[in-house]
CSV table of C-alpha atoms and ligand atoms in Angstrom, one decimal:
chain,number,residue,atom,x,y,z
A,1464,MET,CA,-3.2,-42.8,22.8
A,1465,THR,CA,-0.3,-43.6,25.1
A,1466,LEU,CA,-0.8,-42.6,28.7
A,1467,ARG,CA,1.6,-39.9,29.8
A,1468,HIS,CA,2.3,-38.5,33.3
A,1469,PHE,CA,4.1,-35.4,34.4
A,1470,LEU,CA,6.0,-36.3,37.6
A,1471,THR,CA,9.2,-34.4,36.7
A,1472,ILE,CA,9.9,-31.9,34.0
A,1473,SER,CA,11.8,-34.4,31.9
A,1474,ASP,CA,8.6,-36.4,31.4
A,1475,LEU,CA,8.4,-33.9,28.5
A,1476,ASN,CA,11.1,-34.0,25.9
A,1477,HIS,CA,12.7,-30.8,24.7
A,1478,ASP,CA,10.3,-30.2,21.8
A,1479,GLU,CA,7.3,-31.0,24.0
A,1480,LEU,CA,8.5,-28.6,26.6
A,1481,ILE,CA,8.8,-25.8,24.0
A,1482,ARG,CA,5.4,-26.7,22.6
A,1483,VAL,CA,3.8,-26.5,26.0
A,1484,LEU,CA,5.4,-23.1,26.8
A,1485,ASP,CA,4.4,-21.7,23.3
A,1486,ARG,CA,0.9,-23.0,23.9
A,1487,ALA,CA,0.8,-21.3,27.3
A,1488,SER,CA,1.6,-18.0,25.7
A,1489,ALA,CA,-1.2,-18.5,23.1
A,1490,LEU,CA,-3.7,-19.4,25.9
A,1491,LYS,CA,-2.6,-16.4,27.9
A,1492,ALA,CA,-3.4,-14.2,24.8
A,1493,LEU,CA,-6.8,-15.9,24.3
A,1494,ARG,CA,-7.8,-15.7,27.9
A,1495,GLY,CA,-11.4,-14.3,28.3
A,1496,ALA,CA,-11.9,-14.3,24.5
A,1497,PRO,CA,-14.8,-16.2,22.9
A,1498,GLU,CA,-12.4,-18.2,20.8
A,1499,HIS,CA,-10.5,-19.5,23.9
A,1500,PRO,CA,-10.7,-23.3,23.5
A,1501,LYS,CA,-12.5,-25.7,25.8
A,1502,PRO,CA,-10.6,-28.9,25.0
A,1503,LEU,CA,-11.6,-30.6,28.3
A,1504,ASP,CA,-15.3,-29.9,27.9
A,1505,GLY,CA,-17.4,-32.2,30.1
A,1506,LYS,CA,-14.4,-33.8,31.8
A,1507,SER,CA,-13.5,-33.7,35.5
A,1508,ILE,CA,-10.0,-33.4,37.0
A,1509,ALA,CA,-9.2,-34.3,40.7
A,1510,ILE,CA,-6.6,-32.2,42.7
A,1511,VAL,CA,-5.4,-34.0,45.8
A,1512,PHE,CA,-3.5,-32.2,48.5
A,1513,GLU,CA,-1.5,-33.9,51.3
A,1514,LYS,CA,0.2,-30.5,52.0
A,1515,ALA,CA,-0.9,-26.9,52.1
A,1516,SER,CA,-1.3,-24.9,48.9
A,1517,THR,CA,-2.6,-21.5,47.7
A,1518,ARG,CA,-1.2,-21.0,44.2
A,1519,THR,CA,-1.4,-24.6,43.0
A,1520,ARG,CA,-5.0,-25.0,44.1
A,1521,LEU,CA,-6.1,-21.7,42.7
A,1522,SER,CA,-4.2,-22.0,39.4
A,1523,PHE,CA,-5.4,-25.6,38.7
A,1524,GLU,CA,-9.0,-25.0,39.8
A,1525,VAL,CA,-9.3,-21.8,37.6
A,1526,GLY,CA,-7.3,-23.3,34.7
A,1527,ILE,CA,-9.4,-26.6,34.6
A,1528,TYR,CA,-12.6,-24.5,34.7
A,1529,GLU,CA,-11.3,-22.3,31.8
A,1530,LEU,CA,-10.5,-25.5,29.7
A,1531,GLY,CA,-14.2,-26.5,30.1
A,1532,ALA,CA,-13.7,-29.2,32.8
A,1533,ARG,CA,-14.7,-29.4,36.4
A,1534,PRO,CA,-12.0,-29.4,39.1
A,1535,VAL,CA,-12.6,-31.6,42.2
A,1536,THR,CA,-10.3,-30.7,45.0
A,1537,LEU,CA,-9.7,-33.2,47.8
A,1538,ILE,CA,-7.8,-32.3,51.0
A,1539,SER,CA,-6.3,-35.5,52.2
A,1540,LYS,CA,-7.2,-35.1,55.8
A,1541,ASP,CA,-10.9,-35.2,54.8
A,1542,THR,CA,-10.4,-38.4,52.7
A,1543,GLN,CA,-9.8,-42.0,53.4
A,1544,LEU,CA,-6.1,-41.5,52.5
A,1545,VAL,CA,-5.6,-40.3,56.1
A,1546,ARG,CA,-7.2,-43.4,57.4
A,1547,GLY,CA,-4.7,-45.6,55.5
A,1548,GLU,CA,-6.5,-46.4,52.2
A,1549,PRO,CA,-3.6,-47.5,49.9
A,1550,ILE,CA,-2.5,-45.0,47.2
A,1551,GLU,CA,-2.9,-47.8,44.6
A,1552,ASP,CA,-6.6,-48.3,45.5
A,1553,THR,CA,-7.0,-44.5,45.4
A,1554,ALA,CA,-5.5,-44.5,41.9
A,1555,ARG,CA,-7.9,-47.2,40.6
A,1556,MET,CA,-10.9,-45.4,42.1
A,1557,LEU,CA,-9.9,-42.0,40.7
A,1558,SER,CA,-9.3,-43.6,37.3
A,1559,GLY,CA,-13.0,-44.6,37.3
A,1560,TYR,CA,-14.3,-41.1,38.1
A,1561,VAL,CA,-12.1,-38.4,36.6
A,1562,HIS,CA,-9.9,-37.8,33.5
A,1563,GLY,CA,-6.7,-36.7,35.3
A,1564,VAL,CA,-5.3,-36.1,38.7
A,1565,VAL,CA,-3.0,-33.5,40.2
A,1566,TYR,CA,-1.3,-34.8,43.4
A,1567,ARG,CA,0.7,-32.9,46.0
A,1568,THR,CA,2.4,-35.2,48.5
A,1569,PHE,CA,5.5,-35.8,50.6
A,1570,GLY,CA,7.6,-38.8,49.2
A,1571,HIS,CA,8.0,-38.8,45.5
A,1572,ASP,CA,7.5,-42.6,45.5
A,1573,ARG,CA,3.8,-41.9,46.4
A,1574,LEU,CA,3.4,-40.1,43.1
A,1575,GLU,CA,5.1,-42.9,41.2
A,1576,ARG,CA,2.8,-45.4,42.9
A,1577,LEU,CA,-0.2,-43.4,42.1
A,1578,ALA,CA,0.9,-43.1,38.4
A,1579,GLN,CA,1.7,-46.9,38.2
A,1580,SER,CA,-1.9,-47.8,39.3
A,1581,SER,CA,-3.7,-45.1,37.3
A,1582,THR,CA,-5.2,-45.3,33.8
A,1583,ILE,CA,-5.4,-41.5,33.7
A,1584,PRO,CA,-2.6,-38.9,33.5
A,1585,VAL,CA,-1.0,-38.0,36.9
A,1586,VAL,CA,0.5,-34.5,37.4
A,1587,ASN,CA,3.0,-33.8,40.2
A,1588,GLY,CA,1.6,-30.8,42.2
A,1589,LEU,CA,4.8,-30.9,44.3
A,1590,SER,CA,6.6,-33.7,46.0
A,1591,ASP,CA,9.6,-33.6,48.4
A,1592,ARG,CA,11.8,-34.3,45.3
A,1593,PHE,CA,10.3,-32.2,42.5
A,1594,HIS,CA,7.9,-29.3,41.7
A,1595,PRO,CA,7.8,-29.5,37.9
A,1596,CYS,CA,4.6,-27.3,37.4
A,1597,GLN,CA,6.5,-24.5,39.0
A,1598,LEU,CA,9.3,-24.9,36.5
A,1599,LEU,CA,6.9,-24.6,33.6
A,1600,ALA,CA,5.8,-21.2,35.0
A,1601,ASP,CA,9.4,-20.1,35.7
A,1602,LEU,CA,10.6,-21.0,32.2
A,1603,MET,CA,7.6,-19.1,30.7
A,1604,THR,CA,8.6,-16.1,32.8
A,1605,VAL,CA,12.3,-16.4,31.7
A,1606,ARG,CA,11.2,-16.4,28.1
A,1607,GLN,CA,8.9,-13.4,28.6
A,1608,SER,CA,12.1,-11.5,29.8
A,1609,PHE,CA,14.8,-12.8,27.5
A,1610,GLY,CA,13.0,-14.3,24.4
A,1611,PRO,CA,12.1,-17.8,23.4
A,1612,SER,CA,15.5,-19.4,23.4
A,1613,LEU,CA,16.6,-20.6,26.8
A,1614,LYS,CA,20.1,-21.5,25.6
A,1615,ASP,CA,21.8,-18.3,26.6
A,1616,VAL,CA,20.2,-18.0,30.0
A,1617,ARG,CA,22.4,-18.3,33.1
A,1618,VAL,CA,20.5,-19.2,36.3
A,1619,ALA,CA,21.8,-18.8,39.8
A,1620,TRP,CA,20.1,-20.9,42.5
A,1621,ILE,CA,20.8,-19.6,46.0
A,1622,GLY,CA,19.6,-21.6,49.0
A,1623,ASP,CA,18.3,-25.0,49.9
A,1624,GLY,CA,19.0,-28.0,47.7
A,1625,ASN,CA,15.3,-28.8,47.8
A,1626,ASN,CA,12.5,-29.8,45.4
A,1627,MET,CA,12.8,-26.5,43.5
A,1628,ALA,CA,16.6,-26.8,43.2
A,1629,ASN,CA,16.3,-30.4,41.9
A,1630,SER,CA,13.7,-29.2,39.4
A,1631,TRP,CA,16.0,-26.4,38.1
A,1632,ILE,CA,18.7,-29.1,37.6
A,1633,VAL,CA,16.4,-31.3,35.6
A,1634,SER,CA,15.3,-28.3,33.6
A,1635,ALA,CA,18.8,-27.2,32.8
A,1636,ALA,CA,19.6,-30.6,31.4
A,1637,LEU,CA,16.4,-30.6,29.3
A,1638,ALA,CA,16.4,-27.0,28.1
A,1639,GLY,CA,20.2,-26.5,27.8
A,1640,PHE,CA,20.7,-23.4,29.9
A,1641,GLU,CA,23.5,-22.8,32.4
A,1642,LEU,CA,22.8,-23.3,36.2
A,1643,ALA,CA,25.0,-22.5,39.2
A,1644,LEU,CA,23.8,-23.5,42.6
A,1645,ALA,CA,25.1,-22.1,45.9
A,1646,CYS,CA,23.7,-24.2,48.7
A,1647,PRO,CA,24.8,-24.1,52.4
A,1648,ALA,CA,27.1,-26.9,53.6
A,1649,GLY,CA,24.9,-30.0,54.4
A,1650,TYR,CA,22.0,-28.9,52.2
A,1651,PRO,CA,23.0,-29.9,48.7
A,1652,PRO,CA,20.5,-30.9,45.9
A,1653,ASP,CA,19.8,-34.6,45.3
A,1654,SER,CA,23.0,-36.3,44.3
A,1655,GLN,CA,21.2,-38.7,41.9
A,1656,VAL,CA,19.4,-35.8,40.2
A,1657,LEU,CA,22.8,-34.0,39.8
A,1658,ALA,CA,24.5,-37.1,38.5
A,1659,ASP,CA,21.8,-37.8,35.9
A,1660,ALA,CA,22.0,-34.2,34.7
A,1661,HIS,CA,25.8,-34.4,34.4
A,1662,ALA,CA,25.5,-37.7,32.5
A,1663,GLN,CA,23.3,-35.8,30.0
A,1664,GLY,CA,26.0,-33.2,29.6
A,1665,ALA,CA,24.2,-30.5,31.5
A,1666,ASN,CA,26.0,-27.3,32.3
A,1667,VAL,CA,25.2,-27.4,36.1
A,1668,ARG,CA,27.8,-26.6,38.8
A,1669,LEU,CA,27.8,-26.3,42.5
A,1670,VAL,CA,29.6,-23.4,44.0
A,1671,GLU,CA,30.2,-22.4,47.6
A,1672,ARG,CA,29.2,-18.8,47.8
A,1673,PRO,CA,26.0,-17.0,46.7
A,1674,GLU,CA,28.1,-14.2,45.1
A,1675,GLU,CA,29.9,-16.8,42.9
A,1676,ALA,CA,26.6,-18.2,41.7
A,1677,ALA,CA,25.1,-14.7,41.0
A,1678,GLU,CA,28.1,-13.4,39.1
A,1679,GLY,CA,26.8,-12.6,35.6
A,1680,ALA,CA,23.5,-14.5,36.0
A,1681,THR,CA,20.5,-13.6,34.0
A,1682,VAL,CA,18.1,-15.2,36.5
A,1683,VAL,CA,18.6,-15.2,40.3
A,1684,THR,CA,16.2,-17.5,42.2
A,1685,THR,CA,15.7,-18.9,45.7
A,1686,ASP,CA,13.1,-20.6,47.9
A,1687,VAL,CA,12.2,-20.9,51.5
A,1688,TRP,CA,14.9,-22.4,53.9
A,1689,ALA,CA,12.5,-24.8,55.4
A,1690,SER,CA,10.1,-26.6,53.0
A,1691,MET,CA,6.7,-28.1,54.0
A,1692,GLY,CA,7.4,-31.0,56.3
A,1693,GLN,CA,10.6,-29.4,57.6
A,1694,GLU,CA,9.0,-27.0,60.0
A,1695,ASP,CA,10.8,-28.6,63.0
A,1696,GLU,CA,14.2,-27.8,61.4
A,1697,ALA,CA,13.4,-24.1,60.8
A,1698,LYS,CA,15.6,-22.8,63.6
A,1699,GLU,CA,18.7,-24.8,62.8
A,1700,ARG,CA,18.2,-24.1,59.1
A,1701,ARG,CA,18.1,-20.3,59.8
A,1702,HIS,CA,21.5,-20.7,61.4
A,1703,ALA,CA,23.0,-22.9,58.6
A,1704,PHE,CA,21.6,-20.6,55.9
A,1705,SER,CA,23.1,-17.4,57.3
A,1706,GLY,CA,24.7,-15.5,54.5
A,1707,PHE,CA,22.4,-17.0,51.8
A,1708,LEU,CA,20.0,-14.0,51.7
A,1709,VAL,CA,19.3,-12.7,48.2
A,1710,ASP,CA,19.7,-9.0,48.7
A,1711,ASP,CA,20.7,-5.9,46.6
A,1712,ALA,CA,24.4,-6.8,46.7
A,1713,ILE,CA,23.6,-10.3,45.2
A,1714,MET,CA,21.4,-8.7,42.5
A,1715,LYS,CA,24.2,-6.3,41.7
A,1716,ARG,CA,26.6,-9.2,41.0
A,1717,ALA,CA,24.1,-10.4,38.5
A,1718,GLY,CA,23.6,-7.0,36.9
A,1719,SER,CA,20.7,-4.6,36.2
A,1720,GLU,CA,19.2,-6.8,33.4
A,1721,ALA,CA,18.9,-9.9,35.6
A,1722,ILE,CA,15.5,-10.9,37.0
A,1723,PHE,CA,14.6,-12.4,40.3
A,1724,LEU,CA,12.2,-15.4,40.7
A,1725,HIS,CA,10.7,-17.1,43.7
A,1726,CYS,CA,8.1,-19.8,43.6
A,1727,LEU,CA,6.4,-18.3,46.7
A,1728,PRO,CA,5.4,-18.2,49.5
A,1729,ALA,CA,8.4,-16.1,50.5
A,1730,HIS,CA,9.9,-15.0,53.8
A,1731,ARG,CA,11.1,-11.4,53.4
A,1732,GLY,CA,14.3,-10.9,55.4
A,1733,GLU,CA,15.1,-14.6,55.5
A,1734,GLU,CA,15.9,-16.0,52.0
A,1735,VAL,CA,15.2,-12.7,50.1
A,1736,SER,CA,15.2,-9.0,51.1
A,1737,GLU,CA,12.1,-6.9,50.8
A,1738,SER,CA,14.0,-4.6,48.4
A,1739,VAL,CA,14.6,-7.5,46.0
A,1740,ILE,CA,11.3,-9.3,46.0
A,1741,ASP,CA,9.4,-6.0,45.8
A,1742,GLY,CA,12.0,-4.3,43.6
A,1743,VAL,CA,12.2,-3.6,39.8
A,1744,GLN,CA,14.0,-6.8,38.9
A,1745,SER,CA,11.5,-9.1,40.6
A,1746,ARG,CA,9.1,-11.0,38.3
A,1747,VAL,CA,7.4,-13.1,41.0
A,1748,TRP,CA,3.9,-12.0,40.2
A,1749,ASP,CA,4.2,-12.8,36.5
A,1750,GLU,CA,5.7,-16.1,37.7
A,1751,ALA,CA,2.7,-16.9,39.9
A,1752,GLU,CA,0.3,-15.9,37.1
A,1753,ASN,CA,2.1,-18.1,34.7
A,1754,ARG,CA,1.2,-21.2,36.7
A,1755,LEU,CA,-2.3,-20.7,35.3
A,1756,HIS,CA,-1.3,-20.5,31.6
A,1757,THR,CA,1.4,-23.2,31.7
A,1758,GLN,CA,-0.8,-25.7,33.6
A,1759,LYS,CA,-3.7,-25.2,31.1
A,1760,ALA,CA,-1.3,-25.9,28.3
A,1761,LEU,CA,0.1,-29.0,30.1
A,1762,LEU,CA,-3.4,-30.4,30.9
A,1763,GLU,CA,-4.6,-29.8,27.3
A,1764,TRP,CA,-1.5,-31.7,26.0
A,1765,LEU,CA,-1.8,-34.5,28.5
A,1766,ILE,CA,-5.5,-35.2,28.4
A,1767,THR,CA,-6.6,-34.5,24.8
B,2256,CP,N1,4.4,-22.1,44.5
B,2256,CP,C1,3.5,-22.9,45.0
B,2256,CP,O1,3.4,-24.1,44.6
B,2256,CP,O2,2.7,-22.3,45.8
B,2256,CP,P1,1.5,-23.0,46.8
B,2256,CP,O3,2.3,-23.9,47.8
B,2256,CP,O4,0.8,-21.9,47.4
B,2256,CP,O5,0.7,-23.9,45.9
B,2257,NVA,N1,10.2,-25.9,48.6
B,2257,NVA,C1,8.9,-25.4,49.0
B,2257,NVA,C2,8.1,-25.0,47.8
B,2257,NVA,C3,6.7,-24.5,48.1
B,2257,NVA,C4,5.9,-24.1,46.9
B,2257,NVA,C5,8.2,-26.6,49.7
B,2257,NVA,O1,8.3,-27.7,49.3
B,2257,NVA,O2,7.5,-26.3,50.7
């Protein structure tokens, strides 16, 4: 079997993406039933964190257990990584012990280097560039609201041009939905990610104002203004992002059928108002739960 990794959402082709999302729905329906499969029975999967996590850790640990495998979580500060052991050596060592590894890190190049030296599948648990596991959950949530075809979906991204924005761009190119991004001046998404999406004919555009992005959108989504590793910039970012709050007025532009998504954790009153994240259009708790189902489907596909 060819070794496959999941470092960005386009590591799946379109058919594979749909298959993983369909399988996630099937696994959700089977959850807790005796016929729920255990395709990873007897295996072990490592989950390595160089940044904080609540959802990613929980959803992978629970999901791996439900697939019949054992999760082994490593917090980098308690490992030899923090004392400078090369990521390539870590990859070779992990390949001898476990059957897959989920890795959350800073530079995306560290994930690529881990994958290059691994003989087991590597999953991106978030890097500064991409958060593809979150997009699987987000797309499952979109399908739960609007049906299986993603083609007629119009997504509005409002906020930082960060790892989540980049992941939405790659997903729009892969799944064929429309995406409008409103990012404050000086905080655009990755220009290479955008150029690659446009080269594939993706319907992705940058607009100046949040209202413009939200107009007629079926999905409105945002994320924190300062991502992990950018804590020192929080104050200047709050200033630069003024006017980029997703509030009731923004949701009104999108319309009453639109849904609101946020990968979480959220800062109420900063990137999203309490009325929106806790309101009737919000699907953030389904979105968080869907991390579990989609990652189970992903691991089953990657490892069996
Ligand atoms: N959305 C997400 O990845 O959450 P955590 O940082 O809590 O894992
Ligand atoms: N953009 C955020 C996502 C957290 C899940 C970060 O990287 O911190």
